[in-house]
């Protein structure tokens, strides 16, 4: 199965898949959806960077699928489910999920997690180009290990760019990040 996107949602609720796909398209962020977990054998897992996964599905549960995922792909895995008891959440997280979101979900939150996951996996995949932004010290670590101190404004601008990646950031949003006020 050829994936059109590096973001994948597997959920047997076709209406939910459609609404997520429409919302992501509105945000110019492509996402592929699969509503039949039994066809997951055809997915090219090495192409998936962010995976949203339902738990309660016929044929194959999300937890079973989570256990079968290749562990070397540096994927961000987000369990999205109506099952939200503490034991289920702990089980998912202990099996390798990065996040657990209870349905109904905030679609904007899904977008933000996807963007963060794309940034994280791109960094993990490309060792020679690893840059690290450190919130606690407002610094940037270069791939060669050099520590670059940042002003608060510089930190906010870089953070805004990272949070929006791969989408573009408007001049107004960069001005707001740098100065804390909107451009006139």
PDB file of C-alpha atoms in Angstrom:
ATOM      1  CA  UNK A   1       0.000   0.000   0.000  1.00  0.00           C
ATOM      2  CA  UNK A   2       1.576   3.273  -1.117  1.00  0.00           C
ATOM      3  CA  UNK A   3       1.076   6.028   1.447  1.00  0.00           C
ATOM      4  CA  UNK A   4       0.357   9.555   0.217  1.00  0.00           C
ATOM      5  CA  UNK A   5       1.426  11.038   3.537  1.00  0.00           C
ATOM      6  CA  UNK A   6       3.847  10.486   6.366  1.00  0.00           C
ATOM      7  CA  UNK A   7       0.908  10.873   8.771  1.00  0.00           C
ATOM      8  CA  UNK A   8      -1.503   7.959   9.144  1.00  0.00           C
ATOM      9  CA  UNK A   9      -4.745   7.500  11.078  1.00  0.00           C
ATOM     10  CA  UNK A  10      -6.009   3.960  11.631  1.00  0.00           C
ATOM     11  CA  UNK A  11      -9.548   3.958  13.002  1.00  0.00           C
ATOM     12  CA  UNK A  12     -12.605   1.872  12.124  1.00  0.00           C
ATOM     13  CA  UNK A  13     -14.868   4.945  12.502  1.00  0.00           C
ATOM     14  CA  UNK A  14     -15.094   6.126   8.884  1.00  0.00           C
ATOM     15  CA  UNK A  15     -16.836   9.384   9.831  1.00  0.00           C
ATOM     16  CA  UNK A  16     -14.040  10.221  12.287  1.00  0.00           C
ATOM     17  CA  UNK A  17     -11.420   9.427   9.626  1.00  0.00           C
ATOM     18  CA  UNK A  18     -13.201  11.683   7.147  1.00  0.00           C
ATOM     19  CA  UNK A  19     -13.488  14.585   9.587  1.00  0.00           C
ATOM     20  CA  UNK A  20      -9.795  14.315  10.541  1.00  0.00           C
ATOM     21  CA  UNK A  21      -8.783  14.145   6.880  1.00  0.00           C
ATOM     22  CA  UNK A  22     -10.870  17.244   6.041  1.00  0.00           C
ATOM     23  CA  UNK A  23      -9.466  19.197   8.984  1.00  0.00           C
ATOM     24  CA  UNK A  24      -5.875  18.278   8.142  1.00  0.00           C
ATOM     25  CA  UNK A  25      -6.497  19.244   4.486  1.00  0.00           C
ATOM     26  CA  UNK A  26      -7.840  22.604   5.699  1.00  0.00           C
ATOM     27  CA  UNK A  27      -4.504  23.027   7.519  1.00  0.00           C
ATOM     28  CA  UNK A  28      -2.606  21.995   4.338  1.00  0.00           C
ATOM     29  CA  UNK A  29      -1.303  18.916   6.081  1.00  0.00           C
ATOM     30  CA  UNK A  30      -1.819  15.634   4.201  1.00  0.00           C
ATOM     31  CA  UNK A  31      -2.912  12.602   6.193  1.00  0.00           C
ATOM     32  CA  UNK A  32      -3.783   9.100   5.045  1.00  0.00           C
ATOM     33  CA  UNK A  33      -6.512   7.096   6.738  1.00  0.00           C
ATOM     34  CA  UNK A  34      -7.188   3.378   7.048  1.00  0.00           C
ATOM     35  CA  UNK A  35     -10.508   2.188   8.441  1.00  0.00           C
ATOM     36  CA  UNK A  36      -9.787  -1.549   8.218  1.00  0.00           C
ATOM     37  CA  UNK A  37      -6.948  -2.573  10.528  1.00  0.00           C
ATOM     38  CA  UNK A  38      -6.738  -5.985   8.851  1.00  0.00           C
ATOM     39  CA  UNK A  39      -4.957  -4.410   5.851  1.00  0.00           C
ATOM     40  CA  UNK A  40      -2.148  -2.952   7.944  1.00  0.00           C
ATOM     41  CA  UNK A  41       0.202  -5.652   6.651  1.00  0.00           C
ATOM     42  CA  UNK A  42       0.367  -3.650   3.396  1.00  0.00           C
ATOM     43  CA  UNK A  43       1.473  -0.383   5.033  1.00  0.00           C
ATOM     44  CA  UNK A  44       5.024   0.767   4.413  1.00  0.00           C
ATOM     45  CA  UNK A  45       5.837   1.543   8.044  1.00  0.00           C
ATOM     46  CA  UNK A  46       9.183   3.126   7.231  1.00  0.00           C
ATOM     47  CA  UNK A  47       7.286   5.923   5.435  1.00  0.00           C
ATOM     48  CA  UNK A  48       5.053   6.720   8.429  1.00  0.00           C
ATOM     49  CA  UNK A  49       6.362   9.393  10.804  1.00  0.00           C
ATOM     50  CA  UNK A  50       3.195  10.054  12.849  1.00  0.00           C
ATOM     51  CA  UNK A  51       0.617   7.361  13.578  1.00  0.00           C
ATOM     52  CA  UNK A  52      -2.777   8.010  15.158  1.00  0.00           C
ATOM     53  CA  UNK A  53      -4.205   4.683  16.269  1.00  0.00           C
ATOM     54  CA  UNK A  54      -7.609   3.685  17.622  1.00  0.00           C
ATOM     55  CA  UNK A  55      -7.750   0.888  20.182  1.00  0.00           C
ATOM     56  CA  UNK A  56     -11.147  -0.766  19.871  1.00  0.00           C
ATOM     57  CA  UNK A  57     -11.307  -2.071  16.294  1.00  0.00           C
ATOM     58  CA  UNK A  58     -12.611  -5.334  14.849  1.00  0.00           C
ATOM     59  CA  UNK A  59     -10.095  -7.819  13.447  1.00  0.00           C
ATOM     60  CA  UNK A  60      -7.028  -6.254  15.110  1.00  0.00           C
ATOM     61  CA  UNK A  61      -6.968  -4.049  18.196  1.00  0.00           C
ATOM     62  CA  UNK A  62      -4.851  -0.936  18.293  1.00  0.00           C
ATOM     63  CA  UNK A  63      -2.886  -2.349  21.231  1.00  0.00           C
ATOM     64  CA  UNK A  64      -2.084  -5.513  19.253  1.00  0.00           C
ATOM     65  CA  UNK A  65      -1.023  -3.385  16.290  1.00  0.00           C
ATOM     66  CA  UNK A  66       1.084  -1.194  18.586  1.00  0.00           C
ATOM     67  CA  UNK A  67       2.971  -4.308  19.756  1.00  0.00           C
ATOM     68  CA  UNK A  68       3.670  -5.275  16.123  1.00  0.00           C
ATOM     69  CA  UNK A  69       5.081  -1.918  14.995  1.00  0.00           C
ATOM     70  CA  UNK A  70       8.742  -1.819  13.994  1.00  0.00           C
ATOM     71  CA  UNK A  71      10.671  -0.181  16.833  1.00  0.00           C
ATOM     72  CA  UNK A  72      13.388   1.404  14.695  1.00  0.00           C
ATOM     73  CA  UNK A  73      11.296   3.881  12.696  1.00  0.00           C
ATOM     74  CA  UNK A  74      11.262   6.698  15.269  1.00  0.00           C
ATOM     75  CA  UNK A  75       7.540   7.160  14.749  1.00  0.00           C
ATOM     76  CA  UNK A  76       5.396   9.273  16.977  1.00  0.00           C
ATOM     77  CA  UNK A  77       2.511   6.988  17.991  1.00  0.00           C
ATOM     78  CA  UNK A  78      -0.653   8.541  19.398  1.00  0.00           C
ATOM     79  CA  UNK A  79      -3.433   6.347  20.705  1.00  0.00           C
ATOM     80  CA  UNK A  80      -6.824   7.968  20.080  1.00  0.00           C
ATOM     81  CA  UNK A  81      -9.656   6.106  21.750  1.00  0.00           C
ATOM     82  CA  UNK A  82     -12.933   6.237  23.596  1.00  0.00           C
ATOM     83  CA  UNK A  83     -11.422   3.728  26.025  1.00  0.00           C
ATOM     84  CA  UNK A  84      -9.732   5.997  28.515  1.00  0.00           C
ATOM     85  CA  UNK A  85      -9.383   4.203  31.835  1.00  0.00           C
ATOM     86  CA  UNK A  86      -6.027   4.519  33.573  1.00  0.00           C
ATOM     87  CA  UNK A  87      -5.080   0.875  32.973  1.00  0.00           C
ATOM     88  CA  UNK A  88      -5.642   1.146  29.218  1.00  0.00           C
ATOM     89  CA  UNK A  89      -3.648   4.381  29.035  1.00  0.00           C
ATOM     90  CA  UNK A  90      -0.763   2.864  31.013  1.00  0.00           C
ATOM     91  CA  UNK A  91      -0.815  -0.262  28.848  1.00  0.00           C
ATOM     92  CA  UNK A  92      -0.597   1.789  25.653  1.00  0.00           C
ATOM     93  CA  UNK A  93       2.212   3.960  26.976  1.00  0.00           C
ATOM     94  CA  UNK A  94       4.156   0.954  28.260  1.00  0.00           C
ATOM     95  CA  UNK A  95       3.790  -0.747  24.860  1.00  0.00           C
ATOM     96  CA  UNK A  96       5.440   2.221  23.107  1.00  0.00           C
ATOM     97  CA  UNK A  97       2.768   4.840  22.474  1.00  0.00           C
ATOM     98  CA  UNK A  98       4.017   8.401  22.879  1.00  0.00           C
ATOM     99  CA  UNK A  99       0.642   9.961  23.678  1.00  0.00           C
ATOM    100  CA  UNK A 100      -2.887   8.909  24.583  1.00  0.00           C
ATOM    101  CA  UNK A 101      -5.848  11.102  23.641  1.00  0.00           C
ATOM    102  CA  UNK A 102      -9.417  10.369  24.666  1.00  0.00           C
ATOM    103  CA  UNK A 103     -12.247  10.781  22.187  1.00  0.00           C
ATOM    104  CA  UNK A 104     -13.778  13.136  21.407  1.00  0.00           C
ATOM    105  CA  UNK A 105     -10.515  14.809  20.441  1.00  0.00           C
ATOM    106  CA  UNK A 106      -9.656  18.394  19.624  1.00  0.00           C
ATOM    107  CA  UNK A 107      -8.638  18.278  15.946  1.00  0.00           C
ATOM    108  CA  UNK A 108      -6.291  21.234  16.366  1.00  0.00           C
ATOM    109  CA  UNK A 109      -4.486  19.254  19.066  1.00  0.00           C
ATOM    110  CA  UNK A 110      -4.062  16.378  16.588  1.00  0.00           C
ATOM    111  CA  UNK A 111      -2.534  18.795  14.073  1.00  0.00           C
ATOM    112  CA  UNK A 112      -0.120  20.206  16.665  1.00  0.00           C
ATOM    113  CA  UNK A 113       0.953  16.720  17.760  1.00  0.00           C
ATOM    114  CA  UNK A 114       1.436  15.704  14.111  1.00  0.00           C
ATOM    115  CA  UNK A 115       3.593  18.765  13.419  1.00  0.00           C
ATOM    116  CA  UNK A 116       5.681  18.149  16.519  1.00  0.00           C
ATOM    117  CA  UNK A 117       6.007  14.473  15.602  1.00  0.00           C
ATOM    118  CA  UNK A 118       7.132  15.318  12.079  1.00  0.00           C
ATOM    119  CA  UNK A 119       9.806  17.603  13.463  1.00  0.00           C
ATOM    120  CA  UNK A 120      10.949  15.029  15.992  1.00  0.00           C
ATOM    121  CA  UNK A 121      11.172  12.170  13.527  1.00  0.00           C
ATOM    122  CA  UNK A 122      12.974  14.244  10.918  1.00  0.00           C
ATOM    123  CA  UNK A 123      15.561  15.126  13.558  1.00  0.00           C
ATOM    124  CA  UNK A 124      15.905  11.504  14.658  1.00  0.00           C
ATOM    125  CA  UNK A 125      16.288  10.298  11.082  1.00  0.00           C
ATOM    126  CA  UNK A 126      18.981  12.761  10.107  1.00  0.00           C
ATOM    127  CA  UNK A 127      21.763  12.442  12.647  1.00  0.00           C
ATOM    128  CA  UNK A 128      24.180  14.700  10.774  1.00  0.00           C
ATOM    129  CA  UNK A 129      21.724  17.615  10.823  1.00  0.00           C
ATOM    130  CA  UNK A 130      20.511  17.417  14.417  1.00  0.00           C
ATOM    131  CA  UNK A 131      19.801  20.747  16.014  1.00  0.00           C
ATOM    132  CA  UNK A 132      18.329  20.866  19.498  1.00  0.00           C
ATOM    133  CA  UNK A 133      16.327  23.727  20.946  1.00  0.00           C
ATOM    134  CA  UNK A 134      16.522  23.759  24.736  1.00  0.00           C
ATOM    135  CA  UNK A 135      13.731  25.580  26.551  1.00  0.00           C
ATOM    136  CA  UNK A 136      15.336  25.585  29.995  1.00  0.00           C
ATOM    137  CA  UNK A 137      18.444  27.482  28.878  1.00  0.00           C
ATOM    138  CA  UNK A 138      17.022  29.287  25.821  1.00  0.00           C
ATOM    139  CA  UNK A 139      19.781  27.830  23.706  1.00  0.00           C
ATOM    140  CA  UNK A 140      20.317  25.986  20.474  1.00  0.00           C
ATOM    141  CA  UNK A 141      22.736  23.076  20.200  1.00  0.00           C
ATOM    142  CA  UNK A 142      24.356  22.717  16.773  1.00  0.00           C
ATOM    143  CA  UNK A 143      25.002  19.312  15.170  1.00  0.00           C
ATOM    144  CA  UNK A 144      28.688  19.628  16.099  1.00  0.00           C
ATOM    145  CA  UNK A 145      27.758  20.152  19.776  1.00  0.00           C
ATOM    146  CA  UNK A 146      28.308  23.930  19.929  1.00  0.00           C
ATOM    147  CA  UNK A 147      25.918  25.648  22.330  1.00  0.00           C
ATOM    148  CA  UNK A 148      24.396  28.814  20.887  1.00  0.00           C
ATOM    149  CA  UNK A 149      22.773  31.070  23.498  1.00  0.00           C
ATOM    150  CA  UNK A 150      19.572  32.763  22.326  1.00  0.00           C
ATOM    151  CA  UNK A 151      17.762  35.879  23.423  1.00  0.00           C
ATOM    152  CA  UNK A 152      14.133  35.407  24.411  1.00  0.00           C
ATOM    153  CA  UNK A 153      13.022  36.870  21.070  1.00  0.00           C
ATOM    154  CA  UNK A 154      15.326  34.595  19.086  1.00  0.00           C
ATOM    155  CA  UNK A 155      14.126  31.578  21.051  1.00  0.00           C
ATOM    156  CA  UNK A 156      10.462  32.457  20.432  1.00  0.00           C
ATOM    157  CA  UNK A 157      11.023  32.914  16.678  1.00  0.00           C
ATOM    158  CA  UNK A 158      12.799  29.552  16.342  1.00  0.00           C
ATOM    159  CA  UNK A 159      10.145  27.867  18.470  1.00  0.00           C
ATOM    160  CA  UNK A 160       7.374  29.360  16.279  1.00  0.00           C
ATOM    161  CA  UNK A 161       9.106  28.046  13.152  1.00  0.00           C
ATOM    162  CA  UNK A 162       9.504  24.571  14.639  1.00  0.00           C
ATOM    163  CA  UNK A 163       5.916  24.395  15.894  1.00  0.00           C
ATOM    164  CA  UNK A 164       4.584  25.350  12.466  1.00  0.00           C
ATOM    165  CA  UNK A 165       6.857  23.077  10.442  1.00  0.00           C
ATOM    166  CA  UNK A 166       6.344  21.978   7.755  1.00  0.00           C
ATOM    167  CA  UNK A 167       3.853  24.792   7.226  1.00  0.00           C
ATOM    168  CA  UNK A 168       4.967  28.351   6.601  1.00  0.00           C
ATOM    169  CA  UNK A 169       4.821  31.040   9.275  1.00  0.00           C
ATOM    170  CA  UNK A 170       3.421  34.460   8.457  1.00  0.00           C
ATOM    171  CA  UNK A 171       5.398  37.637   8.961  1.00  0.00           C
ATOM    172  CA  UNK A 172       2.795  38.706  11.503  1.00  0.00           C
ATOM    173  CA  UNK A 173       3.217  35.515  13.528  1.00  0.00           C
ATOM    174  CA  UNK A 174       7.009  35.899  13.508  1.00  0.00           C
ATOM    175  CA  UNK A 175       6.666  39.519  14.623  1.00  0.00           C
ATOM    176  CA  UNK A 176       4.337  38.429  17.401  1.00  0.00           C
ATOM    177  CA  UNK A 177       6.810  35.714  18.465  1.00  0.00           C
ATOM    178  CA  UNK A 178       9.751  38.140  18.451  1.00  0.00           C
ATOM    179  CA  UNK A 179       8.125  41.145  20.075  1.00  0.00           C
ATOM    180  CA  UNK A 180       5.022  39.886  21.807  1.00  0.00           C
ATOM    181  CA  UNK A 181       2.901  42.361  19.823  1.00  0.00           C
ATOM    182  CA  UNK A 182       1.189  42.237  16.438  1.00  0.00           C
ATOM    183  CA  UNK A 183       2.628  44.281  13.555  1.00  0.00           C
ATOM    184  CA  UNK A 184       0.610  47.358  12.649  1.00  0.00           C
TER     185      UNK A 184
END
